[in-house]
């Protein structure tokens, strides 16, 4: 209980504060009536002292000493009854109290101690009982904790109920979720921005919104195979998201119901804090990118392009794009933290596309396989595992950012076309396709390709063309090619013999192998 509460109680007795207003936040632990002036023997931290100054009514120096001792003991404050034995508080005492933020409250002479003491002690007991009650509250740790991020708050809630916790927007798209996640009749995907699997999810959300728009309803209890509370988060009176709090024990049901307002208030504040921090970082990174270009930093640089189909829906929704964009960029920042030797990193958007510029030491030598493995490992265990990533070659001149942006955008497009089953594309592997795509549309090139492989592509046995492709992919190893095609080794030998006859080419000749690989690549692109 704070001194400000005691002042509120005393206001019905015309109590007023005359010094140390800043000390109203001091905590009261006990209340004592001063009968003897030797306060150093009985006063302790948190004591609120009530006195008429009768023992020292004629000694202002002793009055000053009492207040000074109470301040030294870190007492909560002093209530003085004026008009009976003392008519005023000396200026020296008021000055001392102001300097020390020690609250001094005065009450009229006709106020009975017992009346004031009874009310203050009753409030102390009630607050003590509340603290005991809080400590037995399942959500006590959540209430007392200060969270650095919404992800941390969601994990704390999940640990308390030992179950899945997730937050969806008003369209049902997933914004946050706990690491502990189990599929249920409502949701089976943990991908960022994915929608529920329930066929009637839009109707259910509409119904929840109608019920929760009422000031009477603070949450909805949804029974089922997995019981849950749906708790709305509101901004300016409008629902912006729903917390899905799943539970399985009866005591959790009552605890959640009692703590709904606290839970949604704390989660809302944390989301807003996250969003404000994102805006701050976004402005700082924009300035950092401009500064890097101007300074021409002596670094090895890498540009990464990120693309997700689930992100595209927000690009036409100007009102909500930033909110959802910041969640995706948080995941990108988490990924960058996993990459070794990064000195500086700038995450930015351009034309609704997300990029990250990574700066490495001047002598950095990129291990492409290691970098791809790091990124792949992160994606596989994250909620953005469906993200496509295109990686530029290393470049020294930071002013080439726009040029590299065009390069990774092309690599992304080519990678999605020719290797849609893959997620990570690198320039060193796919850069050549930029040239192949251009020449693949040339009539002379198409004519050349047809002349070389039409004998196979137009043959009645279509397995011959597939056999040639797999044989070349396996670097001319007939046994491995047969295993991959699930055919007998003898069948493979017979097919290769037929292919040689139709093409009129030696499949062991390196020049012929190059020509055939070129033709098959061009055919695939067309």
Coordinates of C-alpha atoms in Angstrom, one line a residue:
X1 CA 0.0 0.0 0.0
X2 CA 1.3 3.4 -1.0
X3 CA 1.2 6.7 1.0
X4 CA -1.0 8.1 -1.7
X5 CA -3.7 5.5 -0.7
X6 CA -3.4 6.7 2.9
X7 CA -3.9 10.2 1.7
X8 CA -7.0 9.2 -0.3
X9 CA -8.4 7.6 2.9
X10 CA -7.5 10.6 4.9
X11 CA -9.2 13.0 2.5
X12 CA -12.6 12.1 4.0
X13 CA -11.1 13.7 7.2
X14 CA -9.9 16.7 5.3
X15 CA -6.3 15.5 5.3
X16 CA -3.9 17.3 3.0
X17 CA -0.2 17.0 2.1
X18 CA 2.1 19.9 2.8
X19 CA 5.5 18.5 1.9
X20 CA 7.2 15.7 0.0
X21 CA 4.5 15.0 -2.7
X22 CA 7.0 13.0 -4.7
X23 CA 7.2 10.6 -1.8
X24 CA 3.5 9.6 -2.1
X25 CA 4.8 6.5 -4.0
X26 CA 6.5 5.2 -0.8
X27 CA 5.3 1.8 0.4
X28 CA 3.5 1.5 3.8
X29 CA 4.3 -1.7 5.8
X30 CA 3.0 -0.7 9.2
X31 CA 1.2 2.2 10.9
X32 CA 2.3 3.5 14.4
X33 CA 1.1 6.3 16.7
X34 CA 4.0 8.1 18.2
X35 CA 3.7 8.2 22.0
X36 CA 7.4 8.7 22.8
X37 CA 9.9 10.9 20.8
X38 CA 12.7 8.3 20.6
X39 CA 11.7 7.1 17.1
X40 CA 15.2 5.7 16.5
X41 CA 14.2 2.8 18.9
X42 CA 11.0 1.7 17.2
X43 CA 10.6 3.3 13.8
X44 CA 11.6 1.1 10.8
X45 CA 11.4 1.1 7.0
X46 CA 7.9 1.5 5.7
X47 CA 6.4 2.8 8.9
X48 CA 3.7 5.5 8.6
X49 CA 3.9 7.6 11.8
X50 CA 0.8 9.4 13.2
X51 CA 1.4 12.0 15.9
X52 CA 0.1 15.2 17.5
X53 CA 3.7 16.1 18.4
X54 CA 2.5 16.2 22.1
X55 CA 5.8 14.9 23.6
X56 CA 7.8 17.7 21.7
X57 CA 5.1 20.4 21.4
X58 CA 7.4 23.1 22.7
X59 CA 10.7 21.9 21.1
X60 CA 11.0 22.6 17.4
X61 CA 14.6 21.3 17.3
X62 CA 13.4 17.9 18.6
X63 CA 10.6 17.9 16.1
X64 CA 13.2 18.4 13.4
X65 CA 15.3 15.6 14.8
X66 CA 12.3 13.2 14.7
X67 CA 11.6 13.9 11.0
X68 CA 15.3 13.6 10.2
X69 CA 15.5 10.3 12.0
X70 CA 12.3 9.0 10.2
X71 CA 13.9 10.0 6.8
X72 CA 17.1 8.2 7.8
X73 CA 15.1 5.1 8.8
X74 CA 13.3 5.2 5.4
X75 CA 9.9 5.5 7.0
X76 CA 6.9 5.8 4.7
X77 CA 5.7 9.2 6.0
X78 CA 4.3 11.3 8.8
X79 CA 0.7 12.4 9.6
X80 CA 0.5 15.3 12.1
X81 CA -2.7 16.4 13.8
X82 CA -2.6 20.2 13.9
X83 CA -4.4 22.6 16.2
X84 CA -4.3 20.6 19.4
X85 CA -0.7 20.8 20.6
X86 CA 1.1 22.4 17.6
X87 CA -0.5 24.9 15.2
X88 CA 2.0 24.7 12.4
X89 CA 5.0 22.7 11.0
X90 CA 8.3 24.7 11.1
X91 CA 9.7 25.8 7.7
X92 CA 12.9 23.9 8.4
X93 CA 11.0 20.6 8.6
X94 CA 9.0 21.3 5.5
X95 CA 12.2 22.2 3.6
X96 CA 13.9 19.0 4.9
X97 CA 10.9 16.9 3.9
X98 CA 10.7 18.4 0.4
X99 CA 14.4 17.8 -0.2
X100 CA 14.1 14.2 0.9
X101 CA 10.7 13.5 -0.9
X102 CA 9.4 12.6 2.6
X103 CA 5.6 13.0 2.7
X104 CA 4.1 15.0 5.6
X105 CA 0.3 15.0 5.8
X106 CA -1.8 17.1 8.2
X107 CA -5.2 16.4 9.6
X108 CA -7.6 18.6 11.7
X109 CA -7.5 18.3 15.5
X110 CA -11.0 16.8 15.8
X111 CA -10.0 13.6 13.9
X112 CA -9.9 10.6 16.2
X113 CA -6.8 8.4 15.7
X114 CA -8.9 5.3 15.9
X115 CA -11.1 6.2 12.9
X116 CA -8.1 6.9 10.6
X117 CA -6.1 3.9 11.9
X118 CA -9.0 1.5 11.4
X119 CA -9.4 2.5 7.7
X120 CA -5.7 2.5 6.9
X121 CA -5.1 -0.9 8.7
X122 CA -8.1 -2.4 6.9
X123 CA -6.7 -1.4 3.6
X124 CA -3.3 -2.8 4.5
X125 CA -4.9 -6.1 5.4
X126 CA -6.8 -6.2 2.1
X127 CA -3.7 -5.5 0.0
X128 CA -1.7 -8.1 2.0
X129 CA -4.5 -10.7 1.3
X130 CA -4.4 -9.7 -2.4
X131 CA -0.6 -10.3 -2.5
X132 CA -1.1 -13.7 -1.0
X133 CA -3.9 -14.4 -3.5
X134 CA -1.6 -13.2 -6.4
X135 CA 1.1 -15.5 -5.3
X136 CA -1.3 -18.5 -5.6
X137 CA -2.5 -17.2 -9.0
X138 CA -1.4 -19.4 -11.9
X139 CA -0.7 -16.2 -13.9
X140 CA 1.2 -14.4 -11.1
X141 CA 4.6 -14.8 -12.8
X142 CA 3.1 -13.5 -16.1
X143 CA 1.6 -10.5 -14.3
X144 CA 4.9 -9.5 -12.5
X145 CA 7.2 -10.1 -15.5
X146 CA 8.4 -7.4 -17.9
X147 CA 8.7 -8.9 -21.4
X148 CA 11.2 -7.8 -24.0
X149 CA 9.0 -9.1 -26.9
X150 CA 5.6 -10.5 -27.7
X151 CA 7.2 -13.9 -28.5
X152 CA 8.5 -14.0 -25.0
X153 CA 5.1 -13.2 -23.5
X154 CA 3.5 -15.9 -25.6
X155 CA 6.1 -18.4 -24.5
X156 CA 5.4 -17.5 -20.8
X157 CA 1.6 -18.1 -21.3
X158 CA 2.3 -21.4 -23.0
X159 CA 4.5 -22.5 -20.1
X160 CA 1.8 -21.6 -17.6
X161 CA -1.0 -23.6 -19.3
X162 CA 1.4 -26.3 -20.8
X163 CA -0.3 -25.9 -24.1
X164 CA -0.4 -24.1 -27.5
X165 CA -0.9 -20.3 -27.5
X166 CA -1.2 -18.3 -30.7
X167 CA -2.5 -14.9 -31.8
X168 CA -4.4 -14.4 -35.1
X169 CA -5.6 -11.2 -36.8
X170 CA -9.2 -10.5 -37.6
X171 CA -8.8 -12.5 -40.8
X172 CA -7.6 -15.5 -39.0
X173 CA -4.0 -15.1 -40.2
X174 CA -1.3 -16.3 -37.7
X175 CA 0.8 -13.5 -36.2
X176 CA 2.4 -15.2 -33.1
X177 CA 2.6 -18.7 -31.8
X178 CA 4.3 -20.6 -29.0
X179 CA 7.1 -23.1 -29.7
X180 CA 4.9 -25.7 -28.1
X181 CA 2.3 -26.2 -30.9
X182 CA -0.2 -29.0 -31.5
X183 CA -2.5 -29.2 -34.4
X184 CA -6.2 -29.1 -33.6
X185 CA -9.6 -28.7 -35.2
X186 CA -9.1 -25.0 -35.6
X187 CA -5.5 -24.7 -36.8
X188 CA -3.0 -27.2 -38.3
X189 CA -0.4 -24.8 -39.7
X190 CA 2.3 -22.8 -37.8
X191 CA 3.4 -20.7 -40.8
X192 CA 3.4 -17.0 -40.3
X193 CA 0.2 -15.4 -41.8
X194 CA -1.4 -18.9 -42.5
X195 CA -5.2 -19.1 -42.0
X196 CA -7.1 -21.7 -39.9
X197 CA -7.9 -25.1 -41.3
X198 CA -11.5 -25.0 -40.0
X199 CA -13.8 -24.7 -43.0
X200 CA -16.1 -22.2 -41.2
X201 CA -13.3 -20.1 -39.7
X202 CA -14.6 -16.9 -41.4
X203 CA -18.1 -17.4 -40.0
X204 CA -16.7 -18.2 -36.5
X205 CA -14.6 -15.1 -36.5
X206 CA -17.5 -12.9 -37.6
X207 CA -19.6 -14.4 -34.7
X208 CA -16.9 -13.9 -32.2
X209 CA -16.4 -10.3 -33.3
X210 CA -20.2 -9.5 -32.9
X211 CA -20.2 -11.0 -29.4
X212 CA -16.9 -9.4 -28.3
X213 CA -17.8 -6.0 -29.6
X214 CA -20.2 -5.8 -26.7
X215 CA -18.7 -4.3 -23.6
X216 CA -20.2 -7.1 -21.5
X217 CA -18.1 -9.8 -23.1
X218 CA -14.4 -9.8 -22.3
X219 CA -13.7 -13.2 -23.9
X220 CA -15.3 -16.3 -25.4
X221 CA -15.0 -19.8 -24.1
X222 CA -14.9 -22.3 -27.0
X223 CA -15.5 -25.9 -25.9
X224 CA -14.3 -28.8 -28.1
X225 CA -11.7 -31.5 -28.3
X226 CA -9.3 -28.8 -27.0
X227 CA -11.0 -26.2 -24.8
X228 CA -9.9 -22.6 -25.5
X229 CA -10.5 -19.0 -24.5
X230 CA -10.6 -16.5 -27.4
X231 CA -9.5 -13.2 -26.0
X232 CA -9.8 -10.0 -28.2
X233 CA -7.2 -7.4 -28.5
X234 CA -8.6 -3.9 -29.2
X235 CA -7.2 -0.7 -30.5
X236 CA -9.4 2.4 -30.2
X237 CA -12.4 0.2 -29.5
X238 CA -11.9 -1.9 -32.6
X239 CA -10.8 -5.6 -32.4
X240 CA -7.5 -6.1 -34.2
X241 CA -6.5 -9.6 -33.1
X242 CA -7.5 -12.7 -31.1
X243 CA -5.5 -14.6 -28.5
X244 CA -6.2 -18.3 -28.6
X245 CA -5.4 -19.6 -25.1
X246 CA -5.8 -23.4 -25.0
X247 CA -6.1 -25.3 -21.7
X248 CA -7.0 -28.7 -20.4
X249 CA -7.4 -28.5 -16.6
X250 CA -10.4 -27.1 -14.6
X251 CA -8.2 -24.8 -12.4
X252 CA -6.8 -23.3 -15.6
X253 CA -10.4 -22.4 -16.7
X254 CA -11.1 -20.4 -13.6
X255 CA -7.6 -18.8 -13.5
X256 CA -7.9 -17.6 -17.2
X257 CA -11.4 -16.2 -16.5
X258 CA -10.1 -14.2 -13.5
X259 CA -7.1 -12.9 -15.4
X260 CA -8.5 -12.1 -18.9
X261 CA -8.2 -8.3 -18.5
X262 CA -4.6 -8.5 -17.2
X263 CA -3.6 -10.9 -20.0
X264 CA -4.9 -9.0 -22.9
X265 CA -3.7 -5.7 -21.5
X266 CA -0.2 -7.0 -21.0
X267 CA -0.1 -8.7 -24.5
X268 CA -1.5 -5.6 -26.2
X269 CA 1.1 -3.4 -24.5
X270 CA 3.9 -5.7 -25.6
X271 CA 2.8 -5.9 -29.2
X272 CA 2.6 -2.1 -29.3
X273 CA 6.1 -1.9 -27.8
X274 CA 7.4 -4.4 -30.4
X275 CA 5.8 -2.3 -33.2
X276 CA 7.3 1.0 -31.9
X277 CA 10.8 -0.6 -31.6
X278 CA 10.4 -1.9 -35.2
X279 CA 9.7 1.7 -36.4
X280 CA 12.7 2.9 -34.6
X281 CA 15.0 0.3 -36.1
X282 CA 13.5 0.8 -39.5
X283 CA 14.3 4.4 -39.5
X284 CA 17.8 3.7 -38.1
X285 CA 18.5 1.0 -40.8
X286 CA 17.3 3.3 -43.6
X287 CA 19.8 5.9 -42.4
X288 CA 22.5 3.3 -42.0
X289 CA 22.0 2.1 -45.6
X290 CA 22.4 5.6 -46.9
X291 CA 25.5 6.2 -44.7
X292 CA 27.1 2.9 -45.9
X293 CA 26.6 3.9 -49.6
X294 CA 28.1 7.4 -49.0
X295 CA 31.0 6.2 -46.9
X296 CA 31.8 3.4 -49.3
X297 CA 32.6 1.0 -46.5
X298 CA 35.6 -1.3 -47.0
X299 CA 33.7 -4.5 -46.6
X300 CA 32.7 -7.6 -48.5
X301 CA 28.9 -7.5 -49.0
X302 CA 26.1 -9.9 -49.8
X303 CA 22.5 -9.1 -50.8
X304 CA 19.7 -11.5 -49.9
X305 CA 16.2 -11.4 -51.4
X306 CA 13.3 -12.9 -49.4
X307 CA 10.0 -13.8 -51.0
X308 CA 6.9 -15.4 -49.5
X309 CA 3.5 -16.1 -51.2
X310 CA 1.7 -15.6 -47.9
X311 CA 3.2 -12.0 -47.6
X312 CA 1.7 -10.9 -51.0
X313 CA -1.8 -10.5 -49.6
X314 CA -0.7 -7.5 -47.5
X315 CA 0.9 -5.5 -50.2
X316 CA -2.5 -4.1 -51.3
X317 CA -3.6 -3.5 -47.8
X318 CA -1.9 -0.2 -47.0
X319 CA -3.5 0.1 -43.5
X320 CA -2.1 -3.2 -42.3
X321 CA 1.0 -3.8 -44.5
X322 CA 3.5 -2.3 -42.0
X323 CA 2.1 -4.3 -39.0
X324 CA 2.5 -7.6 -40.9
X325 CA 5.7 -6.5 -42.6
X326 CA 7.4 -6.0 -39.3
X327 CA 6.6 -9.5 -38.1
X328 CA 8.3 -10.9 -41.2
X329 CA 11.3 -8.6 -40.8
X330 CA 11.7 -9.8 -37.2
X331 CA 12.1 -13.3 -38.6
X332 CA 14.7 -12.1 -41.1
X333 CA 16.6 -10.4 -38.3
X334 CA 16.5 -13.6 -36.3
X335 CA 18.0 -15.4 -39.3
X336 CA 20.8 -12.9 -39.7
X337 CA 21.8 -13.5 -36.1
X338 CA 22.6 -17.1 -37.1
X339 CA 25.0 -16.1 -39.9
X340 CA 28.6 -16.0 -38.8
X341 CA 31.0 -13.0 -39.2
X342 CA 28.3 -10.4 -40.1
X343 CA 29.6 -7.0 -39.1
X344 CA 26.6 -5.0 -40.1
X345 CA 23.2 -5.8 -41.5
X346 CA 20.4 -3.6 -43.0
X347 CA 17.0 -5.1 -43.7
X348 CA 14.8 -3.0 -46.0
X349 CA 11.9 -3.1 -48.5
X350 CA 11.8 -1.9 -52.0
X351 CA 8.7 -2.1 -54.2
X352 CA 7.0 -4.4 -51.7
X353 CA 10.0 -6.8 -51.7
X354 CA 12.2 -7.6 -48.7
X355 CA 16.0 -7.5 -48.8
X356 CA 18.9 -7.8 -46.4
X357 CA 22.3 -6.3 -47.0
X358 CA 25.0 -8.1 -45.0
X359 CA 28.5 -6.6 -44.5
X360 CA 31.4 -8.9 -43.8
X361 CA 35.1 -8.2 -43.0
X362 CA 37.3 -7.3 -46.1
X363 CA 39.0 -10.7 -46.0
X364 CA 35.8 -12.7 -45.7
X365 CA 35.6 -15.8 -48.0
X366 CA 32.1 -17.1 -48.3
X367 CA 31.5 -20.8 -47.9
X368 CA 28.4 -21.1 -50.0
X369 CA 27.5 -24.6 -48.7
X370 CA 27.9 -23.5 -45.1
X371 CA 25.8 -20.4 -45.7
X372 CA 23.0 -22.4 -47.4
X373 CA 23.1 -24.9 -44.6
X374 CA 22.8 -22.2 -41.9
X375 CA 19.8 -20.6 -43.8
X376 CA 18.2 -23.9 -44.5
X377 CA 18.5 -25.0 -40.9
X378 CA 16.9 -21.8 -39.6
X379 CA 14.0 -22.0 -42.1
X380 CA 13.2 -25.6 -41.3
X381 CA 12.5 -24.8 -37.7
X382 CA 10.9 -21.4 -38.2
X383 CA 7.4 -20.1 -39.0
X384 CA 8.7 -18.8 -42.4
X385 CA 9.9 -22.2 -43.8
X386 CA 8.0 -21.5 -47.0
X387 CA 10.2 -18.5 -47.8
X388 CA 12.2 -18.4 -51.1
X389 CA 15.7 -16.9 -50.8
X390 CA 18.0 -15.6 -53.5
X391 CA 21.7 -14.9 -52.6
X392 CA 23.9 -12.5 -54.6
X393 CA 27.7 -13.1 -55.2
X394 CA 30.0 -11.2 -52.9
X395 CA 30.7 -7.7 -54.0
X396 CA 33.0 -5.0 -52.6
X397 CA 31.6 -1.8 -54.0
X398 CA 28.6 -1.0 -51.7
X399 CA 27.2 1.3 -54.4
X400 CA 26.4 -1.8 -56.5
X401 CA 23.4 -2.4 -54.2
X402 CA 20.8 -1.5 -56.9
X403 CA 22.6 -3.7 -59.5
X404 CA 22.8 -6.6 -57.1
X405 CA 19.1 -6.1 -56.3
X406 CA 18.3 -6.6 -59.9
X407 CA 20.5 -9.7 -60.0
X408 CA 18.9 -11.5 -57.0
X409 CA 15.4 -10.6 -58.3
X410 CA 16.2 -12.3 -61.6
X411 CA 17.8 -15.3 -59.8
X412 CA 14.6 -15.6 -57.7
X413 CA 12.4 -15.6 -60.8
X414 CA 14.6 -18.2 -62.6
X415 CA 15.0 -20.4 -59.5
X416 CA 11.2 -20.6 -59.1
X417 CA 10.8 -21.5 -62.7
X418 CA 13.5 -24.2 -63.1
X419 CA 13.8 -25.5 -59.5
X420 CA 10.5 -24.8 -57.7
X421 CA 11.1 -27.7 -55.3
X422 CA 14.1 -25.7 -53.9
X423 CA 14.0 -22.7 -51.5
X424 CA 17.5 -21.2 -51.7
X425 CA 19.0 -20.0 -54.9
X426 CA 22.5 -18.6 -55.4
X427 CA 23.9 -16.6 -58.2
X428 CA 26.9 -18.8 -58.8
X429 CA 24.6 -21.7 -59.6
X430 CA 21.7 -20.0 -61.4
X431 CA 23.4 -16.9 -62.8
X432 CA 24.1 -18.7 -66.1
X433 CA 20.4 -19.2 -66.6
X434 CA 20.0 -15.5 -67.1
X435 CA 21.8 -15.9 -70.4
X436 CA 20.2 -19.2 -71.2
X437 CA 16.7 -17.7 -70.8
X438 CA 17.6 -14.9 -73.2
X439 CA 19.0 -17.2 -76.0
X440 CA 16.3 -19.9 -75.4
X441 CA 13.8 -17.7 -77.3
X442 CA 16.0 -17.2 -80.3
X443 CA 14.6 -19.1 -83.4
X444 CA 18.0 -20.3 -84.5
X445 CA 18.6 -21.7 -81.0
X446 CA 15.3 -23.5 -80.9
X447 CA 15.9 -24.9 -84.4
X448 CA 19.3 -26.2 -83.3
X449 CA 17.9 -27.9 -80.2
X450 CA 15.1 -29.5 -82.2
X451 CA 17.6 -30.9 -84.7
X452 CA 19.6 -32.5 -82.0
X453 CA 17.0 -34.1 -79.7
X454 CA 13.8 -34.3 -81.7
X455 CA 14.6 -37.9 -82.6
X456 CA 14.1 -38.6 -78.8
X457 CA 11.4 -36.0 -77.9
X458 CA 9.1 -37.1 -80.8
X459 CA 9.8 -40.8 -80.4
X460 CA 7.0 -43.1 -79.4
X461 CA 9.0 -44.3 -76.4
X462 CA 9.0 -41.2 -74.2
X463 CA 11.1 -43.0 -71.5
X464 CA 14.2 -42.5 -73.7
X465 CA 14.3 -38.7 -73.2
X466 CA 13.8 -39.1 -69.4
X467 CA 16.5 -41.8 -69.4
X468 CA 19.0 -39.5 -71.1
X469 CA 18.3 -36.6 -68.7
X470 CA 18.8 -38.8 -65.6
X471 CA 21.9 -40.4 -67.1
X472 CA 23.5 -37.0 -67.7
X473 CA 22.4 -35.8 -64.2
X474 CA 24.2 -38.8 -62.7
X475 CA 27.4 -37.9 -64.7
X476 CA 27.2 -40.9 -67.0
X477 CA 26.9 -43.5 -64.2
X478 CA 24.5 -46.0 -65.6
X479 CA 24.0 -48.0 -62.4
X480 CA 23.0 -44.9 -60.4
X481 CA 20.7 -43.7 -63.2
X482 CA 19.0 -47.2 -63.3
X483 CA 18.4 -47.1 -59.5
X484 CA 16.9 -43.6 -59.8
X485 CA 14.6 -44.7 -62.6
X486 CA 13.7 -47.9 -60.8
X487 CA 14.7 -50.1 -63.8
X488 CA 17.0 -53.1 -64.2
X489 CA 20.6 -52.5 -65.2
X490 CA 20.1 -54.5 -68.4
X491 CA 17.1 -52.3 -69.3
X492 CA 19.2 -49.2 -68.8
X493 CA 21.9 -50.6 -71.1
X494 CA 19.4 -51.3 -73.8
X495 CA 17.9 -47.8 -73.6
X496 CA 21.3 -46.2 -73.8
X497 CA 22.1 -48.2 -76.9
X498 CA 18.9 -47.1 -78.5
X499 CA 19.5 -43.4 -77.6
X500 CA 23.0 -43.6 -79.2
X501 CA 21.5 -45.0 -82.4
X502 CA 18.8 -42.3 -82.6
X503 CA 21.1 -39.4 -81.8
X504 CA 24.0 -40.7 -83.7
X505 CA 26.2 -39.5 -80.8
X506 CA 28.8 -41.1 -78.6
X507 CA 27.6 -40.5 -75.0
X508 CA 31.1 -40.8 -73.6
X509 CA 32.4 -37.9 -75.6
X510 CA 32.7 -34.7 -73.5
X511 CA 31.7 -32.4 -76.4
X512 CA 28.6 -34.4 -77.1
X513 CA 27.7 -34.4 -73.4
X514 CA 28.0 -30.6 -73.3
X515 CA 25.8 -30.3 -76.4
X516 CA 23.1 -32.6 -75.0
X517 CA 23.1 -30.9 -71.6
X518 CA 22.8 -27.5 -73.3
X519 CA 19.9 -28.7 -75.5
X520 CA 18.0 -30.3 -72.6
X521 CA 18.4 -27.0 -70.5
X522 CA 17.0 -24.9 -73.4
X523 CA 14.2 -27.4 -73.9
X524 CA 13.4 -27.2 -70.2
X525 CA 13.3 -23.4 -70.2
X526 CA 10.9 -23.4 -73.2

